[in-house]
Amino acid sequence: MARPFLIAAMVKGERGVLNYIEAVKEEMQMLVSALGKYDIKEVGTEDIAAIDKDIAEMFGVPYVYSSSF
């Protein structure tokens, strides 16, 4: 998680970090909308799946397997 913040800080300082945070916020808003939700508080484990079996078990979300990976 820290790497993007450090890169943003090294390239553009405080402004870079603020721009990165704003970009992440906008992306999260788009993802919430794509799920048909209005607020991130509405997103639950029923909306999430994992392509890694261990991660799915760790977080209690469905494991989605595809042989095309």
PDB file of C-alpha atoms in Angstrom:
ATOM      1  CA  MET A   1       0.000   0.000   0.000  1.00  0.00           C
ATOM      2  CA  ALA A   2       2.759   2.470   0.793  1.00  0.00           C
ATOM      3  CA  ARG A   3       4.614   2.248  -2.517  1.00  0.00           C
ATOM      4  CA  PRO A   4       2.187   4.403  -4.571  1.00  0.00           C
ATOM      5  CA  PHE A   5       2.215   7.078  -1.861  1.00  0.00           C
ATOM      6  CA  LEU A   6       6.006   7.103  -1.778  1.00  0.00           C
ATOM      7  CA  ILE A   7       6.254   7.321  -5.565  1.00  0.00           C
ATOM      8  CA  ALA A   8       3.722  10.158  -5.661  1.00  0.00           C
ATOM      9  CA  ALA A   9       5.633  11.981  -2.917  1.00  0.00           C
ATOM     10  CA  MET A  10       8.994  11.529  -4.659  1.00  0.00           C
ATOM     11  CA  VAL A  11       7.672  12.761  -8.005  1.00  0.00           C
ATOM     12  CA  LYS A  12       5.431  15.662  -6.980  1.00  0.00           C
ATOM     13  CA  GLY A  13       5.723  15.987  -3.211  1.00  0.00           C
ATOM     14  CA  GLU A  14       2.646  16.754  -1.162  1.00  0.00           C
ATOM     15  CA  ARG A  15       0.639  17.669  -4.288  1.00  0.00           C
ATOM     16  CA  GLY A  16       1.438  14.245  -5.768  1.00  0.00           C
ATOM     17  CA  VAL A  17       0.147  12.464  -2.681  1.00  0.00           C
ATOM     18  CA  LEU A  18      -3.035  14.551  -2.661  1.00  0.00           C
ATOM     19  CA  ASN A  19      -3.566  13.818  -6.372  1.00  0.00           C
ATOM     20  CA  TYR A  20      -3.086  10.093  -5.733  1.00  0.00           C
ATOM     21  CA  ILE A  21      -5.603  10.110  -2.882  1.00  0.00           C
ATOM     22  CA  GLU A  22      -8.133  11.919  -5.092  1.00  0.00           C
ATOM     23  CA  ALA A  23      -7.591   9.403  -7.903  1.00  0.00           C
ATOM     24  CA  VAL A  24      -8.128   6.470  -5.515  1.00  0.00           C
ATOM     25  CA  LYS A  25     -11.287   8.122  -4.170  1.00  0.00           C
ATOM     26  CA  GLU A  26     -12.686   8.566  -7.697  1.00  0.00           C
ATOM     27  CA  GLU A  27     -11.849   4.973  -8.599  1.00  0.00           C
ATOM     28  CA  MET A  28     -13.587   3.671  -5.478  1.00  0.00           C
ATOM     29  CA  GLN A  29     -16.659   5.760  -6.330  1.00  0.00           C
ATOM     30  CA  MET A  30     -16.730   4.222  -9.830  1.00  0.00           C
ATOM     31  CA  LEU A  31     -16.399   0.702  -8.394  1.00  0.00           C
ATOM     32  CA  VAL A  32     -19.219   1.298  -5.916  1.00  0.00           C
ATOM     33  CA  SER A  33     -21.413   2.593  -8.745  1.00  0.00           C
ATOM     34  CA  ALA A  34     -20.531  -0.414 -10.916  1.00  0.00           C
ATOM     35  CA  LEU A  35     -21.876  -2.631  -8.139  1.00  0.00           C
ATOM     36  CA  GLY A  36     -25.151  -0.713  -8.255  1.00  0.00           C
ATOM     37  CA  LYS A  37     -24.538   0.848  -4.855  1.00  0.00           C
ATOM     38  CA  TYR A  38     -24.689   4.487  -3.787  1.00  0.00           C
ATOM     39  CA  ASP A  39     -22.246   4.388  -0.866  1.00  0.00           C
ATOM     40  CA  ILE A  40     -19.237   2.268   0.011  1.00  0.00           C
ATOM     41  CA  LYS A  41     -20.971   1.388   3.286  1.00  0.00           C
ATOM     42  CA  GLU A  42     -23.448  -0.629   1.197  1.00  0.00           C
ATOM     43  CA  VAL A  43     -20.712  -2.879  -0.207  1.00  0.00           C
ATOM     44  CA  GLY A  44     -20.527  -6.228   1.572  1.00  0.00           C
ATOM     45  CA  THR A  45     -18.818  -9.574   1.228  1.00  0.00           C
ATOM     46  CA  GLU A  46     -21.611 -10.679  -1.118  1.00  0.00           C
ATOM     47  CA  ASP A  47     -20.220  -8.149  -3.617  1.00  0.00           C
ATOM     48  CA  ILE A  48     -16.646  -9.431  -3.453  1.00  0.00           C
ATOM     49  CA  ALA A  49     -14.891 -12.518  -4.804  1.00  0.00           C
ATOM     50  CA  ALA A  50     -11.253 -13.603  -5.024  1.00  0.00           C
ATOM     51  CA  ILE A  51      -9.240 -15.330  -7.732  1.00  0.00           C
ATOM     52  CA  ASP A  52      -6.821 -16.697  -5.135  1.00  0.00           C
ATOM     53  CA  LYS A  53      -8.116 -19.598  -3.035  1.00  0.00           C
ATOM     54  CA  ASP A  54      -6.113 -18.691   0.086  1.00  0.00           C
ATOM     55  CA  ILE A  55      -7.273 -15.069  -0.030  1.00  0.00           C
ATOM     56  CA  ALA A  56     -10.880 -16.205  -0.494  1.00  0.00           C
ATOM     57  CA  GLU A  57     -10.644 -18.427   2.576  1.00  0.00           C
ATOM     58  CA  MET A  58      -8.842 -15.779   4.631  1.00  0.00           C
ATOM     59  CA  PHE A  59     -11.522 -13.153   4.015  1.00  0.00           C
ATOM     60  CA  GLY A  60     -14.535 -15.441   3.786  1.00  0.00           C
ATOM     61  CA  VAL A  61     -15.441 -14.489   0.229  1.00  0.00           C
ATOM     62  CA  PRO A  62     -16.276 -16.750  -2.716  1.00  0.00           C
ATOM     63  CA  TYR A  63     -13.388 -18.251  -4.672  1.00  0.00           C
ATOM     64  CA  VAL A  64     -13.753 -17.678  -8.395  1.00  0.00           C
ATOM     65  CA  TYR A  65     -11.727 -20.143 -10.435  1.00  0.00           C
ATOM     66  CA  SER A  66     -11.136 -19.850 -14.133  1.00  0.00           C
ATOM     67  CA  SER A  67      -8.915 -22.182 -16.117  1.00  0.00           C
ATOM     68  CA  SER A  68      -8.228 -19.325 -18.531  1.00  0.00           C
ATOM     69  CA  PHE A  69      -5.811 -17.677 -16.076  1.00  0.00           C
TER      70      PHE A  69
END
